[in-house]
mmCIF file of C-alpha atoms in Angstrom:
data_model
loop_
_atom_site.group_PDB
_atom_site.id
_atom_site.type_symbol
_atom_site.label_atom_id
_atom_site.label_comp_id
_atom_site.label_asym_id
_atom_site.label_seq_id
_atom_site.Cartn_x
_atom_site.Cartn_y
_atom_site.Cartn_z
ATOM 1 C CA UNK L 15 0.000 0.000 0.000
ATOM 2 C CA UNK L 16 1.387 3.449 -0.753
ATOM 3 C CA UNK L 17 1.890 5.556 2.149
ATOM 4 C CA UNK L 18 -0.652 7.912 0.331
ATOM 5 C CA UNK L 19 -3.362 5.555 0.689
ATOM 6 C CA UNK L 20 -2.062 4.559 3.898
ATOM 7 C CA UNK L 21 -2.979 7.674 5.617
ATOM 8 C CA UNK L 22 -6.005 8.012 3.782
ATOM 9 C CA UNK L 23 -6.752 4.918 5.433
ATOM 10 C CA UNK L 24 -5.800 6.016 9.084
ATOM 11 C CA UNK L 25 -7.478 9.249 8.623
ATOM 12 C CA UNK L 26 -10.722 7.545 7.147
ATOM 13 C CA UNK L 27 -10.910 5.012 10.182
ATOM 14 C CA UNK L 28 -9.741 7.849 12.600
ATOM 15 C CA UNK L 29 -12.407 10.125 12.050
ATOM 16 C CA UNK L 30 -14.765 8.335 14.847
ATOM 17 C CA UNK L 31 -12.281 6.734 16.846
ATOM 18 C CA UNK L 32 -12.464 9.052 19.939
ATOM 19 C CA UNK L 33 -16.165 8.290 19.998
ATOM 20 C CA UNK L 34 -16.001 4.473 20.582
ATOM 21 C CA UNK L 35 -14.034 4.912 24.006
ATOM 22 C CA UNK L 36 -15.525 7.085 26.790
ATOM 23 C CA UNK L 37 -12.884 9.303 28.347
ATOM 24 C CA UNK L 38 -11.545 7.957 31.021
ATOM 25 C CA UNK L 39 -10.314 4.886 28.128
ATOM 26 C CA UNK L 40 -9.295 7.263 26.342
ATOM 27 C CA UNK L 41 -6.592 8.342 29.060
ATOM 28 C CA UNK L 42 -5.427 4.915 30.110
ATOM 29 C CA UNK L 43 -4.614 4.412 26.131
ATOM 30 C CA UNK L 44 -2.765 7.891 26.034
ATOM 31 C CA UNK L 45 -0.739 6.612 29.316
ATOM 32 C CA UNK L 46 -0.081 3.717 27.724
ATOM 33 C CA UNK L 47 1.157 5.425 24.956
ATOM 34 C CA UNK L 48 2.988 7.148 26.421
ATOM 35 C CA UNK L 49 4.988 4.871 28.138
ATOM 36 C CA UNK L 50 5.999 3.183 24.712
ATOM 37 C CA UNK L 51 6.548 5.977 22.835
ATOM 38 C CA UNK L 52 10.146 5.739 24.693
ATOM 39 C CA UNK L 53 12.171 8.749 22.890
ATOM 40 C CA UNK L 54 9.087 11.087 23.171
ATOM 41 C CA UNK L 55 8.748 12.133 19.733
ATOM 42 C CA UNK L 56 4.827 11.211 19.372
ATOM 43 C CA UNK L 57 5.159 8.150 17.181
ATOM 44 C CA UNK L 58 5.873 4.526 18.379
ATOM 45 C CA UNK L 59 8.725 2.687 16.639
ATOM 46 C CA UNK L 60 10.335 -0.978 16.459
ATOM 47 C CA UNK L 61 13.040 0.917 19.010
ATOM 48 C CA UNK L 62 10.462 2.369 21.374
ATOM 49 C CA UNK L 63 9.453 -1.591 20.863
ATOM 50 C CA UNK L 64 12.133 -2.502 21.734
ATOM 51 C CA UNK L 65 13.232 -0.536 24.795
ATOM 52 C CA UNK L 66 9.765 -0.882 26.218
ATOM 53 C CA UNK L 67 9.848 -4.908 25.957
ATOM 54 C CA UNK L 68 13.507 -4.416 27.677
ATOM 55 C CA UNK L 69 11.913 -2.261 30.306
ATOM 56 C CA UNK L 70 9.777 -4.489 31.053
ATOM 57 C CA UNK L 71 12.525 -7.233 31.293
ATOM 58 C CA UNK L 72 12.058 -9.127 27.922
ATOM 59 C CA UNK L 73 15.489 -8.455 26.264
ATOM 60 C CA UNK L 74 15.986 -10.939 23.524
ATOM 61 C CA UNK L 75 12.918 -9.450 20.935
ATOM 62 C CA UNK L 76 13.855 -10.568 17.513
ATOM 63 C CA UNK L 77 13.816 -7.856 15.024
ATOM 64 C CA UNK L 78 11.041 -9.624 12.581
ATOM 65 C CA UNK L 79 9.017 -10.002 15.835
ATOM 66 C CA UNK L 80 8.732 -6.142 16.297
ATOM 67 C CA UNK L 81 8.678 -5.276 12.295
ATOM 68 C CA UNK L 82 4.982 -7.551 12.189
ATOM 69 C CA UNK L 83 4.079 -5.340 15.145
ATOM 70 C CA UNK L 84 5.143 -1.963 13.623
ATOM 71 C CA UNK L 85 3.612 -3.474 10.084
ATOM 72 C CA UNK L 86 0.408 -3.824 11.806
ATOM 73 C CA UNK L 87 -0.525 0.051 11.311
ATOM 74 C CA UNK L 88 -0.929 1.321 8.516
ATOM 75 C CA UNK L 89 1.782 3.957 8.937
ATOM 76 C CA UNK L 90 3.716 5.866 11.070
ATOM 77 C CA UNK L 91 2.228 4.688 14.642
ATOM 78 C CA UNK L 92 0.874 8.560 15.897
ATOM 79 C CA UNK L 93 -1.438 8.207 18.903
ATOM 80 C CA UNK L 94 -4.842 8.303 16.500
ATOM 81 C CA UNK L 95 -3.403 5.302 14.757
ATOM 82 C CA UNK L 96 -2.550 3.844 18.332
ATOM 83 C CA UNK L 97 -6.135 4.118 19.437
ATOM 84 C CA UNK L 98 -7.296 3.466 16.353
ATOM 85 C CA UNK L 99 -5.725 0.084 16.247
ATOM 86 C CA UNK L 100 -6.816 -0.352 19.433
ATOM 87 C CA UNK L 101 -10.521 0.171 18.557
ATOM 88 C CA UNK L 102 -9.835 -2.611 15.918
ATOM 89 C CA UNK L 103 -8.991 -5.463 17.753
ATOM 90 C CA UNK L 104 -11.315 -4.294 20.456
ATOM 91 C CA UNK L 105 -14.359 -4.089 17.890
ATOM 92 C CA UNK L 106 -14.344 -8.183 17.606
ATOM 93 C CA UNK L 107 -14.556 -8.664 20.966
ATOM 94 C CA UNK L 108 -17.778 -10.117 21.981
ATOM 95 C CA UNK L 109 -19.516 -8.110 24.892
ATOM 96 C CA UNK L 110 -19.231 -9.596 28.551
ATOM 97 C CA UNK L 111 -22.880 -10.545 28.717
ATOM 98 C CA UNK L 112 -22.317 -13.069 25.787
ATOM 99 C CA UNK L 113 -18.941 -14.480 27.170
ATOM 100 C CA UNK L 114 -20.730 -14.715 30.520
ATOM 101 C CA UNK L 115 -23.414 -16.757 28.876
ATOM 102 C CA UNK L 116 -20.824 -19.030 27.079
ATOM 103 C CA UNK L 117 -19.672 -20.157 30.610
ATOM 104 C CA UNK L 118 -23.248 -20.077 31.845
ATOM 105 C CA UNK L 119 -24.061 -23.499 29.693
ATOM 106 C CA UNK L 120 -20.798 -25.040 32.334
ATOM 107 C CA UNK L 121 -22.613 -23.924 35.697
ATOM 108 C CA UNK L 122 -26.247 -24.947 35.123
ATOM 109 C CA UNK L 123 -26.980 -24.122 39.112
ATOM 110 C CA UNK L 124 -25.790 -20.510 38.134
ATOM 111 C CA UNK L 125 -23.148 -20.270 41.378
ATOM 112 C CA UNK L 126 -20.756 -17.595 39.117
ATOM 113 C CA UNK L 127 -17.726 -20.312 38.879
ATOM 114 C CA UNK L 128 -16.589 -23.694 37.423
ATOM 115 C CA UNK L 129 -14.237 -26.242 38.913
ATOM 116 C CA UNK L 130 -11.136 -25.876 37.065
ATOM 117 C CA UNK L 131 -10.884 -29.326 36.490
ATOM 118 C CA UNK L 132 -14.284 -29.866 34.335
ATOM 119 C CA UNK L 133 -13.339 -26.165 32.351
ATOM 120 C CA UNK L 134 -10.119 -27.647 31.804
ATOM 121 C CA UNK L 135 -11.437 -30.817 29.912
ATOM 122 C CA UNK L 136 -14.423 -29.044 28.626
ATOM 123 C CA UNK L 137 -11.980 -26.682 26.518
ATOM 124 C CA UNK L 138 -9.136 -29.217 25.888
ATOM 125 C CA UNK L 139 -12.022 -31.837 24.540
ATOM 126 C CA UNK L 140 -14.615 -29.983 22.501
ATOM 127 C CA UNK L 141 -14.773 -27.768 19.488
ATOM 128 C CA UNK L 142 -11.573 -25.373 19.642
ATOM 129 C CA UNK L 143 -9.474 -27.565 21.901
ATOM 130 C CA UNK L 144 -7.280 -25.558 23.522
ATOM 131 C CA UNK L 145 -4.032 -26.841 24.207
ATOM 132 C CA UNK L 146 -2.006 -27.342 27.075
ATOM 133 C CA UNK L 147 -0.198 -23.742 27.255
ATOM 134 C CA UNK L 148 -3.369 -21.816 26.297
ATOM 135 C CA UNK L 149 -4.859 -23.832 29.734
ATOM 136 C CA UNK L 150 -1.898 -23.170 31.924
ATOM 137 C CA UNK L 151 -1.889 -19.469 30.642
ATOM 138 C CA UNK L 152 -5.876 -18.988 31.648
ATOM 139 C CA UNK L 153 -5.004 -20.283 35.052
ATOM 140 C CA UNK L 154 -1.771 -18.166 35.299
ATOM 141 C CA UNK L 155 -3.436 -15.030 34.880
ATOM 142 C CA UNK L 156 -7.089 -16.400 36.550
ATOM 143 C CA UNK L 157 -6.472 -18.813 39.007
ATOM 144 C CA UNK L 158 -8.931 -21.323 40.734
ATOM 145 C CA UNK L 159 -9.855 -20.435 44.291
ATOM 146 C CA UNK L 160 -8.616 -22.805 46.942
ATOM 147 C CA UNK L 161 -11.412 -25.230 46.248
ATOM 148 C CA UNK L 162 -10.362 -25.430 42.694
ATOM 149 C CA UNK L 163 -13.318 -23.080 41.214
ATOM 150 C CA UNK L 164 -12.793 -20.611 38.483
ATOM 151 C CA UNK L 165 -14.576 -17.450 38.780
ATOM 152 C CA UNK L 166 -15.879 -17.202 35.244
ATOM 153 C CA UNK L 167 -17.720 -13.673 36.177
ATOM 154 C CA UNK L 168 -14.501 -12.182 36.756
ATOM 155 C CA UNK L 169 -12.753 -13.592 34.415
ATOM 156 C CA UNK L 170 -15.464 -12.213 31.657
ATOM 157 C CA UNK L 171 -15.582 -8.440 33.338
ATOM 158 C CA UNK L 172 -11.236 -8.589 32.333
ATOM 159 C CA UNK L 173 -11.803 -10.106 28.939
ATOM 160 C CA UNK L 174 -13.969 -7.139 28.488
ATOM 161 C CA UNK L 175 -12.736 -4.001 30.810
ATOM 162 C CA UNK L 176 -9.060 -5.248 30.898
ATOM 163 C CA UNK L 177 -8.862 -4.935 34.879
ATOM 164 C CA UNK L 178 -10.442 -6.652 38.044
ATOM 165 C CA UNK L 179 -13.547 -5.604 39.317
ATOM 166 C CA UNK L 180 -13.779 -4.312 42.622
ATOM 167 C CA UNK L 181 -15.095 -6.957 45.377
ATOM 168 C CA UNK L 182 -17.152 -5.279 47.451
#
């Protein structure tokens, strides 16, 4: 794609961006931004990439690892494009209700949770099997409760809001 058409593109699906975040997103993105755009110079690079992963201790990034990143905006990486991007990958997401109702058809009693066990074969056995890793990495960033039970509420409200709700 020419870079001409590239940031007709960007500006054509930047026009409503701002709208499809409310504000307080839209300030956790620009912190986030932020933080990677590591030489401060408004655009995020394979080398603000780079020293970001190294900040946050992952040192050995290979180079074609960072290019598909960088290569996954359609240009220069501005914060528009950033939350643009963004607004992308969030637009597939399915909203909490339906996830929640996905693990609903696992807890027919309704109690909010599933023994890890039975979720575990469930989504190693049928239709996408998951594998292994994809099992131990659910578990590693939602684990069971001490009697083995996943919290599938929870785990839906991060899916969708990227951060824990509060327990009150």
């Amino acid at each position: 794609m020419s870079p001409k058409k590239a940031k007709k593109k960007a500006e054509g699906a930047s026009s409503n961006v701002f709208s499809m975040f409310e504000q307080s997103q839209i300030q956790e993105f620009k912190e986030a931004f932020t933080i990677m755009d590591q030489n401060r110079d408004g655009f995020i690079t394979k080398e603000d990439l780079r020293d970001t992963f190294a900040a946050l201790g992952r040192l050995n990034v290979k180079n074609e690892e960072l290019e598909d990143m960088v290569n996954e905006a359609p240009g220069a990486i501005n914060f528009t494009v950033f939350l643009t991007m963004f607004g992308e990958k969030l637009k597939g997401s399915d909203p909490e209700e339906t996830i929640v109702n996905a693990f609903k058809i696992f807890d027919p009693d309704a109690i909010g949770h599933i023994n890890s066990d039975y979720i575990k074969t469930m989504l190693m056995t049928k239709a996408d099997r998951f594998s292994e890793q994809e099992i131990q990495q659910m578990f590693e960033a939602f684990p069971p409760d001490v009697s083995g039970n996943l919290d599938y509420k929870n785990l839906c409200y991060v899916i969708t809001h990227g951060e824990e709700k509060d327990q009150d």
